PDB file of C-alpha atoms and ligand atoms in Angstrom:
ATOM      1  CA  MET A   1      -0.032   0.007  -0.076  1.00 58.00           C
ATOM      2  CA  GLU A   2       1.295   3.388  -1.001  1.00 53.00           C
ATOM      3  CA  LEU A   3       0.920   6.181   1.683  1.00 64.00           C
ATOM      4  CA  ASN A   4      -0.040   9.305  -0.032  1.00 71.00           C
ATOM      5  CA  GLY A   5       1.999  11.800   2.373  1.00 81.00           C
ATOM      6  CA  ARG A   6      -1.094  13.158   4.107  1.00 92.00           C
ATOM      7  CA  ILE A   7      -0.475  13.712   7.846  1.00 94.00           C
ATOM      8  CA  SER A   8      -3.134  13.132  10.661  1.00 94.00           C
ATOM      9  CA  ALA A   9      -4.048  15.509  13.411  1.00 94.00           C
ATOM     10  CA  LEU A  10      -2.003  13.254  15.582  1.00 95.00           C
ATOM     11  CA  GLY A  11       1.172  13.812  13.520  1.00 94.00           C
ATOM     12  CA  GLY A  12       1.324  10.372  11.750  1.00 94.00           C
ATOM     13  CA  PRO A  13       0.222   9.319   8.231  1.00 95.00           C
ATOM     14  CA  PHE A  14      -3.363   9.783   7.449  1.00 97.00           C
ATOM     15  CA  ILE A  15      -4.450   6.859   5.317  1.00 96.00           C
ATOM     16  CA  GLU A  16      -7.853   7.019   3.789  1.00 96.00           C
ATOM     17  CA  LEU A  17      -9.168   3.897   2.227  1.00 97.00           C
ATOM     18  CA  ALA A  18     -12.293   3.372  -0.021  1.00 97.00           C
ATOM     19  CA  SER A  19     -13.077  -0.088   1.253  1.00 98.00           C
ATOM     20  CA  VAL A  20     -11.352  -2.551   3.576  1.00 98.00           C
ATOM     21  CA  ASP A  21     -12.405  -5.601   5.667  1.00 98.00           C
ATOM     22  CA  SER A  22     -11.186  -4.075   9.053  1.00 98.00           C
ATOM     23  CA  THR A  23      -9.232  -0.885   9.691  1.00 98.00           C
ATOM     24  CA  ASN A  24      -7.684  -2.615  12.765  1.00 98.00           C
ATOM     25  CA  LYS A  25      -6.610  -5.548  10.723  1.00 98.00           C
ATOM     26  CA  THR A  26      -5.077  -3.221   8.049  1.00 98.00           C
ATOM     27  CA  ALA A  27      -3.357  -1.299  10.810  1.00 98.00           C
ATOM     28  CA  ALA A  28      -1.707  -4.502  12.278  1.00 98.00           C
ATOM     29  CA  GLU A  29      -0.543  -5.519   8.836  1.00 97.00           C
ATOM     30  CA  LEU A  30       0.998  -2.162   8.249  1.00 96.00           C
ATOM     31  CA  LEU A  31       2.617  -2.130  11.643  1.00 96.00           C
ATOM     32  CA  ARG A  32       4.241  -5.512  10.869  1.00 95.00           C
ATOM     33  CA  LEU A  33       5.633  -3.996   7.698  1.00 93.00           C
ATOM     34  CA  SER A  34       6.962  -1.013   9.644  1.00 90.00           C
ATOM     35  CA  LYS A  35       4.901   1.325   7.621  1.00 87.00           C
ATOM     36  CA  LEU A  36       3.308   3.195  10.410  1.00 93.00           C
ATOM     37  CA  ARG A  37       4.568   5.511  12.994  1.00 94.00           C
ATOM     38  CA  HIS A  38       2.956   7.063  16.192  1.00 97.00           C
ATOM     39  CA  GLY A  39      -0.244   9.058  15.298  1.00 97.00           C
ATOM     40  CA  ALA A  40      -1.143   7.198  12.163  1.00 97.00           C
ATOM     41  CA  VAL A  41      -4.850   7.221  11.331  1.00 98.00           C
ATOM     42  CA  ILE A  42      -6.491   4.702   9.077  1.00 98.00           C
ATOM     43  CA  LEU A  43      -9.975   5.694   7.875  1.00 98.00           C
ATOM     44  CA  ALA A  44     -12.240   3.433   5.727  1.00 98.00           C
ATOM     45  CA  HIS A  45     -15.264   4.773   3.821  1.00 97.00           C
ATOM     46  CA  GLU A  46     -16.519   1.190   3.781  1.00 98.00           C
ATOM     47  CA  GLN A  47     -15.564  -1.556   6.199  1.00 98.00           C
ATOM     48  CA  THR A  48     -16.804  -4.981   5.233  1.00 98.00           C
ATOM     49  CA  ALA A  49     -15.898  -7.204   8.043  1.00 98.00           C
ATOM     50  CA  GLY A  50     -15.616  -4.758  11.087  1.00 98.00           C
ATOM     51  CA  ARG A  51     -14.584  -6.455  14.317  1.00 98.00           C
ATOM     52  CA  GLY A  52     -15.997  -6.170  17.759  1.00 97.00           C
ATOM     53  CA  GLN A  53     -14.717  -7.907  20.951  1.00 93.00           C
ATOM     54  CA  ARG A  54     -14.414 -11.613  21.066  1.00 89.00           C
ATOM     55  CA  GLY A  55     -15.213 -12.294  17.462  1.00 92.00           C
ATOM     56  CA  ARG A  56     -18.379 -10.026  17.417  1.00 96.00           C
ATOM     57  CA  GLN A  57     -19.171  -8.087  14.391  1.00 97.00           C
ATOM     58  CA  TRP A  58     -19.418  -4.223  13.999  1.00 98.00           C
ATOM     59  CA  LEU A  59     -21.688  -2.850  11.189  1.00 97.00           C
ATOM     60  CA  THR A  60     -20.927   0.293   9.301  1.00 96.00           C
ATOM     61  CA  ALA A  61     -23.080   1.922   6.579  1.00 96.00           C
ATOM     62  CA  PRO A  62     -20.647   2.566   3.816  1.00 97.00           C
ATOM     63  CA  GLY A  63     -19.931   6.269   3.310  1.00 97.00           C
ATOM     64  CA  ARG A  64     -22.260   7.224   6.336  1.00 98.00           C
ATOM     65  CA  ASP A  65     -20.531   6.281   9.401  1.00 98.00           C
ATOM     66  CA  LEU A  66     -16.938   6.314  10.727  1.00 98.00           C
ATOM     67  CA  ALA A  67     -14.663   3.349  10.981  1.00 98.00           C
ATOM     68  CA  LEU A  68     -11.089   4.214  11.823  1.00 98.00           C
ATOM     69  CA  SER A  69      -7.881   3.092  13.770  1.00 98.00           C
ATOM     70  CA  ILE A  70      -5.668   5.452  15.610  1.00 98.00           C
ATOM     71  CA  VAL A  71      -2.111   3.837  15.991  1.00 98.00           C
ATOM     72  CA  VAL A  72      -0.011   5.101  18.832  1.00 98.00           C
ATOM     73  CA  ALA A  73       3.174   4.197  20.620  1.00 98.00           C
ATOM     74  CA  PRO A  74       2.557   4.874  24.344  1.00 97.00           C
ATOM     75  CA  PRO A  75       5.674   6.137  26.188  1.00 94.00           C
ATOM     76  CA  ALA A  76       6.624   3.428  28.916  1.00 90.00           C
ATOM     77  CA  LEU A  77       3.253   1.939  29.457  1.00 97.00           C
ATOM     78  CA  ARG A  78       3.269  -1.228  31.410  1.00 97.00           C
ATOM     79  CA  ALA A  79       0.894  -3.962  29.992  1.00 97.00           C
ATOM     80  CA  ASP A  80      -1.009  -4.116  33.253  1.00 96.00           C
ATOM     81  CA  GLY A  81      -1.890  -0.575  32.853  1.00 97.00           C
ATOM     82  CA  GLN A  82      -3.092  -0.724  29.362  1.00 97.00           C
ATOM     83  CA  PHE A  83      -6.678   0.082  30.184  1.00 97.00           C
ATOM     84  CA  VAL A  84      -5.691   3.816  30.330  1.00 98.00           C
ATOM     85  CA  LEU A  85      -5.892   3.693  26.555  1.00 98.00           C
ATOM     86  CA  ALA A  86      -9.464   2.691  26.567  1.00 98.00           C
ATOM     87  CA  LYS A  87     -10.171   5.499  29.003  1.00 98.00           C
ATOM     88  CA  LEU A  88      -8.552   8.068  26.763  1.00 98.00           C
ATOM     89  CA  ALA A  89     -10.410   6.751  23.601  1.00 98.00           C
ATOM     90  CA  ALA A  90     -13.805   6.404  25.216  1.00 98.00           C
ATOM     91  CA  LEU A  91     -13.644   9.881  26.744  1.00 98.00           C
ATOM     92  CA  ALA A  92     -12.421  11.306  23.433  1.00 98.00           C
ATOM     93  CA  VAL A  93     -15.554   9.643  21.778  1.00 98.00           C
ATOM     94  CA  HIS A  94     -17.812  10.613  24.461  1.00 98.00           C
ATOM     95  CA  ASP A  95     -16.740  14.385  24.300  1.00 98.00           C
ATOM     96  CA  THR A  96     -17.070  14.454  20.480  1.00 98.00           C
ATOM     97  CA  VAL A  97     -20.467  12.881  20.496  1.00 98.00           C
ATOM     98  CA  ALA A  98     -21.675  15.017  23.344  1.00 98.00           C
ATOM     99  CA  SER A  99     -20.858  18.033  21.458  1.00 97.00           C
ATOM    100  CA  TRP A 100     -23.077  16.862  18.533  1.00 97.00           C
ATOM    101  CA  VAL A 101     -26.218  15.512  20.177  1.00 98.00           C
ATOM    102  CA  PRO A 102     -28.502  16.968  22.833  1.00 97.00           C
ATOM    103  CA  GLY A 103     -29.076  13.703  24.705  1.00 96.00           C
ATOM    104  CA  GLU A 104     -27.128  12.242  27.726  1.00 98.00           C
ATOM    105  CA  VAL A 105     -23.995  10.586  26.589  1.00 98.00           C
ATOM    106  CA  ARG A 106     -22.324   8.050  28.784  1.00 98.00           C
ATOM    107  CA  ILE A 107     -19.372   5.488  28.653  1.00 98.00           C
ATOM    108  CA  LYS A 108     -20.612   2.028  29.237  1.00 98.00           C
ATOM    109  CA  TRP A 109     -17.782  -0.072  30.679  1.00 97.00           C
ATOM    110  CA  PRO A 110     -15.701  -1.468  28.999  1.00 94.00           C
ATOM    111  CA  ASN A 111     -15.862   0.012  25.511  1.00 93.00           C
ATOM    112  CA  ASP A 112     -19.192   1.374  24.423  1.00 97.00           C
ATOM    113  CA  VAL A 113     -20.493   4.913  24.067  1.00 98.00           C
ATOM    114  CA  LEU A 114     -24.240   5.304  24.576  1.00 98.00           C
ATOM    115  CA  VAL A 115     -26.793   8.293  24.029  1.00 98.00           C
ATOM    116  CA  GLU A 116     -29.338   7.503  26.733  1.00 96.00           C
ATOM    117  CA  ARG A 117     -29.620   3.727  26.485  1.00 94.00           C
ATOM    118  CA  ARG A 118     -28.567   3.368  22.759  1.00 97.00           C
ATOM    119  CA  LYS A 119     -25.065   2.550  21.510  1.00 98.00           C
ATOM    120  CA  VAL A 120     -23.618   5.285  19.182  1.00 98.00           C
ATOM    121  CA  ALA A 121     -20.081   3.989  19.106  1.00 98.00           C
ATOM    122  CA  GLY A 122     -17.774   0.991  19.911  1.00 98.00           C
ATOM    123  CA  ILE A 123     -14.198   0.829  20.483  1.00 98.00           C
ATOM    124  CA  LEU A 124     -11.849  -2.102  19.964  1.00 98.00           C
ATOM    125  CA  ILE A 125      -8.154  -1.737  21.256  1.00 98.00           C
ATOM    126  CA  GLU A 126      -5.536  -4.167  20.121  1.00 98.00           C
ATOM    127  CA  ASN A 127      -2.197  -3.788  21.737  1.00 97.00           C
ATOM    128  CA  GLU A 128       1.189  -5.221  20.677  1.00 97.00           C
ATOM    129  CA  LEU A 129       3.379  -5.830  23.688  1.00 97.00           C
ATOM    130  CA  ALA A 130       7.106  -5.951  23.961  1.00 96.00           C
ATOM    131  CA  GLY A 131       7.904  -7.805  27.130  1.00 96.00           C
ATOM    132  CA  ASP A 132       5.933  -6.120  29.772  1.00 97.00           C
ATOM    133  CA  ARG A 133       5.346  -2.961  27.954  1.00 98.00           C
ATOM    134  CA  VAL A 134       2.755  -1.804  25.394  1.00 98.00           C
ATOM    135  CA  ALA A 135       4.855  -1.068  22.225  1.00 97.00           C
ATOM    136  CA  TRP A 136       1.889  -0.215  19.881  1.00 98.00           C
ATOM    137  CA  SER A 137      -1.797   0.294  20.419  1.00 98.00           C
ATOM    138  CA  ILE A 138      -4.319   0.051  17.585  1.00 98.00           C
ATOM    139  CA  ILE A 139      -7.518   1.969  18.793  1.00 98.00           C
ATOM    140  CA  GLY A 140     -10.346   0.964  16.591  1.00 98.00           C
ATOM    141  CA  ILE A 141     -13.382   3.222  16.739  1.00 98.00           C
ATOM    142  CA  GLY A 142     -16.701   2.641  14.991  1.00 98.00           C
ATOM    143  CA  LEU A 143     -19.046   5.575  15.361  1.00 98.00           C
ATOM    144  CA  ASN A 144     -22.548   5.762  13.809  1.00 98.00           C
ATOM    145  CA  VAL A 145     -22.830   9.208  12.213  1.00 98.00           C
ATOM    146  CA  ASN A 146     -25.376   9.210   9.435  1.00 98.00           C
ATOM    147  CA  SER A 147     -26.815   5.664   9.625  1.00 98.00           C
ATOM    148  CA  THR A 148     -30.553   5.699  10.002  1.00 96.00           C
ATOM    149  CA  ASP A 149     -31.656   2.103   9.446  1.00 95.00           C
ATOM    150  CA  LEU A 150     -29.723   0.370  12.373  1.00 97.00           C
ATOM    151  CA  PRO A 151     -31.278  -2.968  13.178  1.00 96.00           C
ATOM    152  CA  GLU A 152     -33.641  -2.477  16.160  1.00 95.00           C
ATOM    153  CA  GLU A 153     -32.146  -5.458  18.067  1.00 95.00           C
ATOM    154  CA  LEU A 154     -28.815  -3.581  18.314  1.00 96.00           C
ATOM    155  CA  THR A 155     -30.424  -0.870  20.518  1.00 97.00           C
ATOM    156  CA  ALA A 156     -28.280   1.476  18.470  1.00 98.00           C
ATOM    157  CA  THR A 157     -28.447   5.151  17.404  1.00 98.00           C
ATOM    158  CA  SER A 158     -26.441   7.622  15.374  1.00 98.00           C
ATOM    159  CA  LEU A 159     -25.673  11.323  15.509  1.00 98.00           C
ATOM    160  CA  ALA A 160     -28.081  11.968  12.735  1.00 98.00           C
ATOM    161  CA  LEU A 161     -30.921  10.073  14.413  1.00 98.00           C
ATOM    162  CA  GLU A 162     -30.215  11.979  17.748  1.00 98.00           C
ATOM    163  CA  ARG A 163     -30.073  15.406  15.886  1.00 96.00           C
ATOM    164  CA  GLY A 164     -32.769  14.769  13.394  1.00 95.00           C
ATOM    165  CA  GLY A 165     -30.559  15.562  10.369  1.00 96.00           C
ATOM    166  CA  GLU A 166     -27.381  14.808   8.541  1.00 97.00           C
ATOM    167  CA  VAL A 167     -24.001  15.436   9.958  1.00 97.00           C
ATOM    168  CA  ASP A 168     -20.687  16.262   8.288  1.00 98.00           C
ATOM    169  CA  ARG A 169     -18.851  13.067   8.730  1.00 97.00           C
ATOM    170  CA  MET A 170     -15.346  14.490   8.257  1.00 97.00           C
ATOM    171  CA  ALA A 171     -16.020  17.296  10.692  1.00 97.00           C
ATOM    172  CA  VAL A 172     -16.837  14.646  13.363  1.00 98.00           C
ATOM    173  CA  LEU A 173     -13.551  12.785  12.545  1.00 98.00           C
ATOM    174  CA  ASP A 174     -11.642  16.003  12.816  1.00 97.00           C
ATOM    175  CA  ALA A 175     -13.257  16.836  16.159  1.00 98.00           C
ATOM    176  CA  LEU A 176     -12.535  13.471  17.468  1.00 98.00           C
ATOM    177  CA  LEU A 177      -8.780  13.416  16.475  1.00 98.00           C
ATOM    178  CA  GLN A 178      -8.461  16.759  18.038  1.00 98.00           C
ATOM    179  CA  ARG A 179     -10.102  15.675  21.312  1.00 98.00           C
ATOM    180  CA  PHE A 180      -7.969  12.431  21.328  1.00 98.00           C
ATOM    181  CA  LYS A 181      -4.857  14.544  20.853  1.00 98.00           C
ATOM    182  CA  ALA A 182      -5.637  16.905  23.668  1.00 98.00           C
ATOM    183  CA  LEU A 183      -6.329  13.843  25.880  1.00 98.00           C
ATOM    184  CA  TRP A 184      -3.249  12.069  24.856  1.00 98.00           C
ATOM    185  CA  GLU A 185      -1.162  15.232  25.607  1.00 97.00           C
ATOM    186  CA  ALA A 186      -2.786  15.600  28.955  1.00 98.00           C
ATOM    187  CA  TRP A 187      -1.954  11.908  29.820  1.00 97.00           C
ATOM    188  CA  THR A 188       1.561  11.918  28.520  1.00 97.00           C
ATOM    189  CA  THR A 189       2.329  15.112  30.403  1.00 97.00           C
ATOM    190  CA  GLY A 190       1.129  13.636  33.700  1.00 96.00           C
ATOM    191  CA  ARG A 191      -2.058  15.494  34.220  1.00 97.00           C
ATOM    192  CA  ARG A 192      -4.843  13.482  35.736  1.00 94.00           C
ATOM    193  CA  ASP A 193      -7.785  15.859  35.643  1.00 95.00           C
ATOM    194  CA  TRP A 194      -9.308  14.058  32.792  1.00 97.00           C
ATOM    195  CA  GLU A 195      -9.708  10.984  34.731  1.00 96.00           C
ATOM    196  CA  ALA A 196     -12.471  12.516  36.881  1.00 97.00           C
ATOM    197  CA  SER A 197     -14.318  13.335  33.738  1.00 97.00           C
ATOM    198  CA  TYR A 198     -14.151   9.846  32.641  1.00 97.00           C
ATOM    199  CA  THR A 199     -15.440   8.536  36.107  1.00 97.00           C
ATOM    200  CA  GLU A 200     -18.336  11.017  36.017  1.00 97.00           C
ATOM    201  CA  ARG A 201     -19.414   9.972  32.501  1.00 98.00           C
ATOM    202  CA  LEU A 202     -19.508   6.238  33.358  1.00 98.00           C
ATOM    203  CA  TRP A 203     -22.954   4.846  32.462  1.00 97.00           C
ATOM    204  CA  SER A 204     -25.150   3.930  35.498  1.00 96.00           C
ATOM    205  CA  ARG A 205     -22.647   5.338  37.954  1.00 97.00           C
ATOM    206  CA  GLY A 206     -24.206   5.724  41.365  1.00 93.00           C
ATOM    207  CA  ARG A 207     -27.406   3.968  40.112  1.00 96.00           C
ATOM    208  CA  TRP A 208     -28.415   0.337  40.501  1.00 97.00           C
ATOM    209  CA  ALA A 209     -27.870  -1.625  37.440  1.00 96.00           C
ATOM    210  CA  ASP A 210     -28.759  -5.242  36.397  1.00 97.00           C
ATOM    211  CA  LEU A 211     -25.403  -7.087  36.135  1.00 97.00           C
ATOM    212  CA  VAL A 212     -24.329 -10.633  35.527  1.00 97.00           C
ATOM    213  CA  LEU A 213     -21.682 -11.699  38.082  1.00 96.00           C
ATOM    214  CA  ASP A 214     -20.189 -15.125  37.630  1.00 96.00           C
ATOM    215  CA  GLY A 215     -23.271 -16.048  35.470  1.00 96.00           C
ATOM    216  CA  GLN A 216     -25.737 -15.012  38.153  1.00 96.00           C
ATOM    217  CA  PRO A 217     -28.039 -11.813  38.010  1.00 97.00           C
ATOM    218  CA  VAL A 218     -27.047  -9.294  40.632  1.00 96.00           C
ATOM    219  CA  GLN A 219     -27.805  -5.601  41.258  1.00 97.00           C
ATOM    220  CA  GLY A 220     -24.830  -3.351  41.511  1.00 97.00           C
ATOM    221  CA  ARG A 221     -23.988   0.359  41.550  1.00 97.00           C
ATOM    222  CA  PRO A 222     -20.892   1.254  39.308  1.00 97.00           C
ATOM    223  CA  VAL A 223     -18.413   3.394  41.084  1.00 97.00           C
ATOM    224  CA  ASP A 224     -15.319   3.613  38.976  1.00 97.00           C
ATOM    225  CA  VAL A 225     -12.948   1.649  36.863  1.00 97.00           C
ATOM    226  CA  ASP A 226      -9.503   0.845  38.279  1.00 97.00           C
ATOM    227  CA  GLU A 227      -6.156   1.018  36.563  1.00 94.00           C
ATOM    228  CA  GLN A 228      -6.445  -2.749  35.582  1.00 96.00           C
ATOM    229  CA  GLY A 229      -9.695  -1.901  33.902  1.00 97.00           C
ATOM    230  CA  ARG A 230     -11.831  -3.623  36.432  1.00 98.00           C
ATOM    231  CA  LEU A 231     -15.129  -2.212  37.202  1.00 98.00           C
ATOM    232  CA  LEU A 232     -15.609  -1.212  40.875  1.00 98.00           C
ATOM    233  CA  VAL A 233     -19.242  -1.899  41.838  1.00 98.00           C
ATOM    234  CA  GLU A 234     -21.089  -1.532  45.080  1.00 97.00           C
ATOM    235  CA  LEU A 235     -22.999  -4.658  45.913  1.00 95.00           C
ATOM    236  CA  PRO A 236     -26.382  -4.766  47.800  1.00 92.00           C
ATOM    237  CA  GLY A 237     -24.489  -5.826  51.110  1.00 90.00           C
ATOM    238  CA  GLY A 238     -22.653  -2.457  50.892  1.00 89.00           C
ATOM    239  CA  GLY A 239     -19.122  -3.922  49.939  1.00 94.00           C
ATOM    240  CA  VAL A 240     -17.405  -2.747  46.828  1.00 96.00           C
ATOM    241  CA  GLY A 241     -15.869  -5.227  44.607  1.00 96.00           C
ATOM    242  CA  ALA A 242     -13.553  -5.045  41.636  1.00 98.00           C
ATOM    243  CA  PHE A 243     -14.385  -7.195  38.696  1.00 98.00           C
ATOM    244  CA  ALA A 244     -12.925  -7.927  35.395  1.00 97.00           C
ATOM    245  CA  LEU A 245     -14.916  -8.792  32.187  1.00 94.00           C
ATOM    246  CA  ASP A 246     -14.317 -12.466  32.741  1.00 95.00           C
ATOM    247  CA  ARG A 247     -16.559 -12.310  35.787  1.00 97.00           C
ATOM    248  CA  LEU A 248     -18.824  -9.251  35.429  1.00 97.00           C
ATOM    249  CA  ARG A 249     -20.978  -7.831  32.628  1.00 96.00           C
ATOM    250  CA  PHE A 250     -23.901  -5.592  32.267  1.00 96.00           C
ATOM    251  CA  ALA A 251     -27.150  -7.594  31.579  1.00 95.00           C
ATOM    252  CA  PRO A 252     -28.271  -7.070  28.071  1.00 87.00           C
ATOM    253  CA  ARG A 253     -30.064  -3.736  27.628  1.00 76.00           C
TER     254      ARG A 253
HETATM  255  C1  BT5 B 301     -17.350  -3.007  19.816  1.00 73.34           C
HETATM  256  O1  BT5 B 301     -17.431  -4.319  20.126  1.00 73.34           O
HETATM  257  O2  BT5 B 301     -18.232  -2.218  20.200  1.00 73.34           O
HETATM  258  C2  BT5 B 301     -16.166  -2.588  19.138  1.00 73.34           C
HETATM  259  C3  BT5 B 301     -16.333  -2.086  17.791  1.00 73.34           C
HETATM  260  C4  BT5 B 301     -15.039  -1.528  17.202  1.00 73.34           C
HETATM  261  C5  BT5 B 301     -15.438  -1.104  15.781  1.00 73.34           C
HETATM  262  C6  BT5 B 301     -14.214  -0.582  15.036  1.00 73.34           C
HETATM  263  S1  BT5 B 301     -14.549   0.153  13.512  1.00 73.34           S
HETATM  264  C7  BT5 B 301     -12.954   0.499  13.179  1.00 73.34           C
HETATM  265  C8  BT5 B 301     -12.187  -0.721  13.852  1.00 73.34           C
HETATM  266  N1  BT5 B 301     -11.932  -1.788  12.870  1.00 73.34           N
HETATM  267  C9  BT5 B 301     -12.563  -2.809  13.293  1.00 73.34           C
HETATM  268  O3  BT5 B 301     -12.568  -3.980  12.761  1.00 73.34           O
HETATM  269  N2  BT5 B 301     -13.160  -2.662  14.474  1.00 73.34           N
HETATM  270  C10 BT5 B 301     -12.904  -1.313  14.922  1.00 73.34           C
HETATM  271  P1  BT5 B 301     -18.463  -4.938  21.036  1.00 73.34           P
HETATM  272  O4  BT5 B 301     -18.654  -4.419  22.239  1.00 73.34           O
HETATM  273  O5  BT5 B 301     -18.012  -6.598  20.995  1.00 73.34           O
HETATM  274  O6  BT5 B 301     -19.800  -4.811  20.287  1.00 73.34           O
HETATM  275  C11 BT5 B 301     -20.199  -5.572  19.232  1.00 73.34           C
HETATM  276  C12 BT5 B 301     -21.703  -5.618  19.181  1.00 73.34           C
HETATM  277  O7  BT5 B 301     -22.253  -4.283  19.116  1.00 73.34           O
HETATM  278  C13 BT5 B 301     -22.255  -6.560  18.153  1.00 73.34           C
HETATM  279  O8  BT5 B 301     -22.328  -7.759  18.495  1.00 73.34           O
HETATM  280  C14 BT5 B 301     -23.674  -5.865  17.888  1.00 73.34           C
HETATM  281  O9  BT5 B 301     -24.653  -6.246  18.992  1.00 73.34           O
HETATM  282  C15 BT5 B 301     -23.395  -4.407  18.181  1.00 73.34           C
HETATM  283  N3  BT5 B 301     -23.183  -3.706  17.001  1.00 73.34           N
HETATM  284  C16 BT5 B 301     -22.670  -3.940  15.886  1.00 73.34           C
HETATM  285  N4  BT5 B 301     -22.668  -2.890  15.010  1.00 73.34           N
HETATM  286  C17 BT5 B 301     -23.145  -1.917  15.701  1.00 73.34           C
HETATM  287  C18 BT5 B 301     -23.333  -0.496  15.422  1.00 73.34           C
HETATM  288  N5  BT5 B 301     -23.063   0.018  14.126  1.00 73.34           N
HETATM  289  N6  BT5 B 301     -24.027   0.268  16.248  1.00 73.34           N
HETATM  290  C19 BT5 B 301     -24.278  -0.098  17.357  1.00 73.34           C
HETATM  291  N7  BT5 B 301     -24.195  -1.467  17.929  1.00 73.34           N
HETATM  292  C20 BT5 B 301     -23.647  -2.286  16.962  1.00 73.34           C
END
């Protein structure tokens, strides 16, 4: 693949593709060929086999939504602290969506952004480790911008549906990259103020939610997410537990 010399808002190559199976997969292939550097952005106008977590699929309406991968080389990030990348990405998506829609936008642990109770964006982060460090992170973001015929069973929404009119997709991309850049700079210069914003925007924070813990339905009040990416939840007895995805998930909406 020839790179055309365009530079992303993050200072790496900006690669715009008409159609691809998955921007995350493409990013991984280009990384393997040493064709990327920090700050690369890969945008696909059509994504034919978008990936979600654990083999799930991500749907994108060609030419109407955003499917992109941001490639970063985090400075000295230990593998056990890699969830910080998910926080930065989710907050960047949250803030961007919130500036476009009137409804309440929330970050649903671990990687969804919702407007009210409908999913507007999903994030898939795939990291490449070198020893106990994160060498590269591929931050895949799918954001429903102008989709209007999302299958009802997804409980999904788009910026256009929320606003009641079409949205300039590239302006959303630009805002998203600018916001990510600002948060990245905050994190890499040791600022921590953005973390409180992340916590405040957590879906169902301080409210009883239906959860599934070790396969059993339970009620819990999300409190925060710790550095390992575990959701801290208050349980009915009053204690607070920290649970990773292998034990805890939200019950289906
Ligand atoms: C995610 O997974 O939400 C992560 C999605 C990441 C997609 C981006 S697009 C660019 C980059 N390249 C890729 O190949 N992937 C990334 P997960 O939490 O597993 O959610 C997947 C589930 O969301 C599916 O099983 C559906 O139920 C639902 N879903 C699929 N498409 C959707 C959409 N457009 N809007 C809302 N929900 C959707």
